[in-house]
PDB file of C-alpha atoms in Angstrom:
ATOM      1  CA  MET A   1      -0.133   0.026   0.154  1.00 50.00           C
ATOM      2  CA  GLN A   2       2.641   2.293   0.698  1.00 48.00           C
ATOM      3  CA  LEU A   3       4.272   1.440  -2.455  1.00 44.00           C
ATOM      4  CA  GLN A   4       1.180   2.278  -4.336  1.00 45.00           C
ATOM      5  CA  LEU A   5       0.691   5.671  -2.365  1.00 41.00           C
ATOM      6  CA  LEU A   6       4.362   6.678  -3.226  1.00 40.00           C
ATOM      7  CA  PHE A   7       3.769   5.688  -6.804  1.00 40.00           C
ATOM      8  CA  LEU A   8       0.739   7.941  -7.283  1.00 42.00           C
ATOM      9  CA  PHE A   9       2.533  10.618  -5.424  1.00 44.00           C
ATOM     10  CA  PHE A  10       5.156  10.447  -7.780  1.00 43.00           C
ATOM     11  CA  ILE A  11       3.164  10.312 -10.726  1.00 43.00           C
ATOM     12  CA  SER A  12       0.692  13.153  -9.423  1.00 47.00           C
ATOM     13  CA  SER A  13       3.793  15.485  -9.091  1.00 46.00           C
ATOM     14  CA  ALA A  14       5.063  14.698 -12.144  1.00 45.00           C
ATOM     15  CA  PHE A  15       1.667  15.644 -13.757  1.00 44.00           C
ATOM     16  CA  CYS A  16       1.218  18.287 -11.737  1.00 48.00           C
ATOM     17  CA  GLN A  17       4.677  19.859 -12.847  1.00 50.00           C
ATOM     18  CA  GLN A  18       3.747  19.283 -16.693  1.00 56.00           C
ATOM     19  CA  PHE A  19       0.107  20.237 -16.209  1.00 53.00           C
ATOM     20  CA  ASN A  20      -0.590  24.040 -16.100  1.00 54.00           C
ATOM     21  CA  PRO A  21      -4.097  25.157 -16.718  1.00 53.00           C
ATOM     22  CA  PHE A  22      -3.004  28.698 -17.319  1.00 49.00           C
ATOM     23  CA  ALA A  23      -0.706  27.210 -20.203  1.00 51.00           C
ATOM     24  CA  LYS A  24      -3.334  28.630 -22.702  1.00 50.00           C
ATOM     25  CA  TRP A  25      -2.919  32.062 -21.802  1.00 46.00           C
ATOM     26  CA  GLU A  26       0.972  32.138 -20.896  1.00 52.00           C
ATOM     27  CA  SER A  27       1.851  30.946 -24.315  1.00 52.00           C
ATOM     28  CA  ARG A  28       0.522  34.072 -25.809  1.00 54.00           C
ATOM     29  CA  GLN A  29       2.969  37.023 -26.615  1.00 53.00           C
ATOM     30  CA  PRO A  30       1.566  39.974 -24.561  1.00 52.00           C
ATOM     31  CA  THR A  31      -0.548  42.357 -26.709  1.00 54.00           C
ATOM     32  CA  PHE A  32      -1.549  45.021 -24.416  1.00 54.00           C
ATOM     33  CA  ALA A  33      -2.802  48.101 -26.778  1.00 53.00           C
ATOM     34  CA  ALA A  34      -0.865  46.713 -29.892  1.00 59.00           C
ATOM     35  CA  PRO A  35      -4.069  46.057 -31.756  1.00 60.00           C
ATOM     36  CA  GLN A  36      -5.782  49.130 -30.720  1.00 65.00           C
ATOM     37  CA  GLN A  37      -2.331  51.098 -31.729  1.00 66.00           C
ATOM     38  CA  ALA A  38      -2.284  49.573 -34.969  1.00 65.00           C
ATOM     39  CA  THR A  39      -6.132  50.184 -35.338  1.00 80.00           C
ATOM     40  CA  ALA A  40      -5.678  53.986 -34.193  1.00 74.00           C
ATOM     41  CA  LEU A  41      -2.588  54.158 -36.784  1.00 71.00           C
ATOM     42  CA  SER A  42      -4.550  52.942 -39.863  1.00 80.00           C
ATOM     43  CA  ARG A  43      -7.584  54.904 -38.673  1.00 81.00           C
ATOM     44  CA  VAL A  44      -5.562  58.154 -39.134  1.00 79.00           C
ATOM     45  CA  GLN A  45      -3.840  57.211 -42.364  1.00 81.00           C
ATOM     46  CA  ALA A  46      -7.041  56.418 -43.567  1.00 82.00           C
ATOM     47  CA  ILE A  47      -8.070  60.232 -42.436  1.00 83.00           C
ATOM     48  CA  TYR A  48      -4.809  62.231 -43.183  1.00 86.00           C
ATOM     49  CA  GLY A  49      -3.392  59.537 -45.564  1.00 86.00           C
ATOM     50  CA  ILE A  50       0.503  59.326 -45.798  1.00 86.00           C
ATOM     51  CA  PRO A  51       2.663  61.909 -47.213  1.00 90.00           C
ATOM     52  CA  GLY A  52       3.389  61.735 -50.788  1.00 91.00           C
ATOM     53  CA  GLN A  53       0.304  59.472 -51.529  1.00 93.00           C
ATOM     54  CA  ARG A  54      -2.570  61.270 -49.936  1.00 96.00           C
ATOM     55  CA  ASN A  55      -5.685  61.893 -52.385  1.00 96.00           C
ATOM     56  CA  ALA A  56      -7.484  65.486 -52.504  1.00 97.00           C
ATOM     57  CA  ASN A  57      -9.676  65.002 -49.225  1.00 96.00           C
ATOM     58  CA  GLN A  58      -6.720  63.500 -47.368  1.00 96.00           C
ATOM     59  CA  LYS A  59      -4.778  66.793 -48.583  1.00 97.00           C
ATOM     60  CA  LEU A  60      -7.780  68.849 -47.201  1.00 97.00           C
ATOM     61  CA  ARG A  61      -7.966  67.021 -43.927  1.00 96.00           C
ATOM     62  CA  THR A  62      -4.387  67.544 -43.315  1.00 96.00           C
ATOM     63  CA  CYS A  63      -4.232  71.153 -44.079  1.00 96.00           C
ATOM     64  CA  CYS A  64      -7.463  71.822 -41.921  1.00 96.00           C
ATOM     65  CA  ARG A  65      -5.838  69.632 -39.030  1.00 95.00           C
ATOM     66  CA  GLN A  66      -3.139  72.622 -38.849  1.00 95.00           C
ATOM     67  CA  LEU A  67      -5.542  75.337 -38.558  1.00 96.00           C
ATOM     68  CA  LYS A  68      -4.987  76.430 -34.672  1.00 94.00           C
ATOM     69  CA  ALA A  69      -7.380  79.276 -34.910  1.00 95.00           C
ATOM     70  CA  ALA A  70     -10.340  77.690 -36.686  1.00 96.00           C
ATOM     71  CA  ASP A  71     -13.200  76.103 -34.763  1.00 96.00           C
ATOM     72  CA  ILE A  72     -12.001  72.495 -33.933  1.00 96.00           C
ATOM     73  CA  ASP A  73     -15.954  71.270 -34.253  1.00 96.00           C
ATOM     74  CA  CYS A  74     -16.189  73.084 -37.691  1.00 96.00           C
ATOM     75  CA  ARG A  75     -12.737  71.207 -38.477  1.00 96.00           C
ATOM     76  CA  ARG A  76     -14.117  67.963 -37.717  1.00 94.00           C
ATOM     77  CA  ARG A  77     -17.515  68.016 -38.959  1.00 95.00           C
ATOM     78  CA  PHE A  78     -16.976  70.112 -42.419  1.00 95.00           C
ATOM     79  CA  CYS A  79     -13.319  69.745 -43.213  1.00 95.00           C
ATOM     80  CA  ASP A  80     -14.014  67.131 -45.827  1.00 95.00           C
ATOM     81  CA  PHE A  81     -15.319  67.501 -49.571  1.00 94.00           C
ATOM     82  CA  ASN A  82     -18.229  64.870 -48.712  1.00 90.00           C
ATOM     83  CA  ALA A  83     -19.284  66.709 -45.883  1.00 88.00           C
ATOM     84  CA  LEU A  84     -19.209  70.197 -47.850  1.00 81.00           C
ATOM     85  CA  ARG A  85     -22.332  69.338 -50.111  1.00 84.00           C
ATOM     86  CA  PRO A  86     -24.668  72.048 -51.398  1.00 84.00           C
ATOM     87  CA  GLU A  87     -27.139  71.066 -48.833  1.00 86.00           C
ATOM     88  CA  MET A  88     -24.888  71.257 -46.114  1.00 89.00           C
ATOM     89  CA  VAL A  89     -23.279  74.584 -46.773  1.00 87.00           C
ATOM     90  CA  ILE A  90     -25.926  76.801 -45.031  1.00 87.00           C
ATOM     91  CA  GLY A  91     -25.276  74.540 -41.996  1.00 90.00           C
ATOM     92  CA  PHE A  92     -21.748  75.158 -42.508  1.00 91.00           C
ATOM     93  CA  MET A  93     -21.940  79.056 -42.740  1.00 89.00           C
ATOM     94  CA  ALA A  94     -24.573  79.362 -39.875  1.00 90.00           C
ATOM     95  CA  GLN A  95     -22.443  77.391 -37.452  1.00 94.00           C
ATOM     96  CA  CYS A  96     -18.888  78.226 -38.654  1.00 95.00           C
ATOM     97  CA  ALA A  97     -18.942  81.885 -40.003  1.00 92.00           C
ATOM     98  CA  PRO A  98     -19.319  83.433 -36.107  1.00 95.00           C
ATOM     99  CA  ARG A  99     -16.384  81.391 -35.117  1.00 94.00           C
ATOM    100  CA  GLY A 100     -13.588  83.639 -36.075  1.00 93.00           C
ATOM    101  CA  PRO A 101     -11.281  83.092 -39.292  1.00 95.00           C
ATOM    102  CA  THR A 102     -12.731  79.475 -39.250  1.00 95.00           C
ATOM    103  CA  VAL A 103     -14.655  79.832 -42.686  1.00 94.00           C
ATOM    104  CA  GLY A 104     -12.074  81.663 -44.656  1.00 94.00           C
ATOM    105  CA  GLN A 105      -9.285  79.482 -43.361  1.00 96.00           C
ATOM    106  CA  MET A 106     -11.151  76.374 -44.349  1.00 96.00           C
ATOM    107  CA  TRP A 107     -11.864  77.709 -47.649  1.00 95.00           C
ATOM    108  CA  ASP A 108      -8.108  78.487 -48.261  1.00 96.00           C
ATOM    109  CA  CYS A 109      -7.326  74.751 -47.552  1.00 97.00           C
ATOM    110  CA  ALA A 110     -10.106  73.631 -49.947  1.00 96.00           C
ATOM    111  CA  SER A 111      -9.351  76.131 -52.818  1.00 96.00           C
ATOM    112  CA  SER A 112      -5.742  76.115 -52.259  1.00 96.00           C
ATOM    113  CA  ARG A 113      -6.272  80.008 -53.096  1.00 96.00           C
ATOM    114  CA  PHE A 114      -5.799  78.950 -56.711  1.00 97.00           C
ATOM    115  CA  ASP A 115      -7.684  80.376 -59.869  1.00 98.00           C
ATOM    116  CA  HIS A 116     -10.017  77.533 -60.533  1.00 98.00           C
ATOM    117  CA  ARG A 117     -12.232  79.687 -63.305  1.00 98.00           C
ATOM    118  CA  PRO A 118     -10.677  77.867 -66.244  1.00 99.00           C
ATOM    119  CA  CYS A 119     -12.076  74.296 -64.571  1.00 99.00           C
ATOM    120  CA  CYS A 120     -15.349  76.139 -63.436  1.00 99.00           C
ATOM    121  CA  ARG A 121     -16.176  77.027 -67.038  1.00 98.00           C
ATOM    122  CA  GLN A 122     -15.550  73.705 -68.147  1.00 98.00           C
ATOM    123  CA  GLN A 123     -17.739  72.257 -65.476  1.00 98.00           C
ATOM    124  CA  GLY A 124     -20.717  74.626 -66.490  1.00 98.00           C
ATOM    125  CA  VAL A 125     -20.340  76.875 -63.443  1.00 98.00           C
ATOM    126  CA  ILE A 126     -22.561  80.101 -64.444  1.00 96.00           C
ATOM    127  CA  SER A 127     -20.769  83.327 -64.489  1.00 95.00           C
ATOM    128  CA  GLN A 128     -22.207  84.983 -61.495  1.00 93.00           C
ATOM    129  CA  CYS A 129     -20.688  81.992 -59.287  1.00 94.00           C
ATOM    130  CA  LEU A 130     -17.292  82.339 -61.135  1.00 95.00           C
ATOM    131  CA  VAL A 131     -16.470  84.632 -58.115  1.00 94.00           C
ATOM    132  CA  TYR A 132     -16.072  81.473 -55.753  1.00 94.00           C
ATOM    133  CA  CYS A 133     -13.771  79.921 -58.175  1.00 97.00           C
ATOM    134  CA  GLU A 134     -11.358  82.430 -58.179  1.00 96.00           C
ATOM    135  CA  THR A 135      -9.870  82.000 -54.937  1.00 95.00           C
ATOM    136  CA  THR A 136      -6.583  83.609 -54.932  1.00 95.00           C
ATOM    137  CA  LYS A 137      -7.923  86.576 -52.936  1.00 90.00           C
ATOM    138  CA  GLY A 138      -9.904  84.167 -50.567  1.00 88.00           C
ATOM    139  CA  VAL A 139     -13.821  83.439 -49.814  1.00 86.00           C
ATOM    140  CA  PRO A 140     -16.206  86.000 -51.125  1.00 85.00           C
ATOM    141  CA  THR A 141     -17.924  87.730 -47.909  1.00 80.00           C
ATOM    142  CA  ASP A 142     -21.170  88.799 -48.987  1.00 80.00           C
ATOM    143  CA  TYR A 143     -22.597  85.432 -49.085  1.00 74.00           C
ATOM    144  CA  LEU A 144     -26.192  86.483 -49.333  1.00 76.00           C
ATOM    145  CA  LYS A 145     -25.598  87.887 -52.790  1.00 75.00           C
ATOM    146  CA  TYR A 146     -24.464  84.710 -54.023  1.00 77.00           C
ATOM    147  CA  ILE A 147     -27.134  82.330 -52.663  1.00 85.00           C
ATOM    148  CA  VAL A 148     -27.663  81.054 -56.168  1.00 88.00           C
ATOM    149  CA  CYS A 149     -24.381  79.607 -56.233  1.00 91.00           C
ATOM    150  CA  LEU A 150     -25.414  76.865 -53.701  1.00 90.00           C
ATOM    151  CA  GLY A 151     -26.821  74.832 -56.571  1.00 90.00           C
ATOM    152  CA  GLN A 152     -23.234  75.527 -58.482  1.00 94.00           C
ATOM    153  CA  PHE A 153     -21.116  74.166 -55.242  1.00 93.00           C
ATOM    154  CA  ASP A 154     -20.695  70.726 -56.212  1.00 94.00           C
ATOM    155  CA  LYS A 155     -19.096  71.638 -59.531  1.00 97.00           C
ATOM    156  CA  ILE A 156     -16.785  74.332 -57.884  1.00 96.00           C
ATOM    157  CA  SER A 157     -15.746  71.703 -55.074  1.00 96.00           C
ATOM    158  CA  THR A 158     -15.008  69.461 -58.229  1.00 97.00           C
ATOM    159  CA  CYS A 159     -12.735  71.704 -59.377  1.00 98.00           C
ATOM    160  CA  PHE A 160     -10.970  72.064 -56.158  1.00 98.00           C
ATOM    161  CA  GLN A 161     -10.822  68.332 -55.706  1.00 97.00           C
ATOM    162  CA  LYS A 162      -9.323  67.802 -59.057  1.00 98.00           C
ATOM    163  CA  HIS A 163      -6.567  70.652 -58.404  1.00 98.00           C
ATOM    164  CA  LEU A 164      -5.835  68.956 -54.916  1.00 98.00           C
ATOM    165  CA  GLU A 165      -5.276  65.387 -56.807  1.00 97.00           C
ATOM    166  CA  THR A 166      -1.989  66.682 -58.464  1.00 97.00           C
ATOM    167  CA  HIS A 167      -0.939  69.414 -56.254  1.00 97.00           C
ATOM    168  CA  PRO A 168       0.163  69.914 -52.705  1.00 97.00           C
ATOM    169  CA  ASN A 169      -2.623  71.752 -50.456  1.00 95.00           C
ATOM    170  CA  ILE A 170      -2.041  75.441 -49.684  1.00 95.00           C
ATOM    171  CA  LYS A 171       0.427  74.176 -46.466  1.00 94.00           C
ATOM    172  CA  GLY A 172       2.490  72.195 -48.834  1.00 92.00           C
ATOM    173  CA  ASP A 173       1.400  68.798 -47.986  1.00 88.00           C
ATOM    174  CA  THR A 174       1.406  66.562 -50.603  1.00 86.00           C
TER     175      THR A 174
END
């Protein structure tokens, strides 16, 4: 009987040394926050792109990100060609015009202060709205005079995007 107990003790102690109920978790490499960091990095790259490989929208966002005097809520909500659609322009103006230099600075990021009139004419923008295509002097401030231009905004925005696809933004980001 003592021999059997000794044998069981020896076998069970050997088994216990090899058996580890936590081995499943111990064998994994610790990955604390690594997947979240990778996800955050890929999200940032999707929003702002990789320098030298950015599309027009990423160049716009990168430019707006640098506008420290512009309202942060306006930058986050409207600094995107997809967000600046004709039906959203009035909301953008209502929300952002009273917030310091926000509208003018974001307009500069979108337009690159480039003369887009040839592109706008090609897009069929009406002559009264070409003032929004010639952006070297900034955004026109008498918005109500140009309310008819809301219907032309997609065409104007297309020209801004086309320019940014092949040129750096106004801050020099590619």
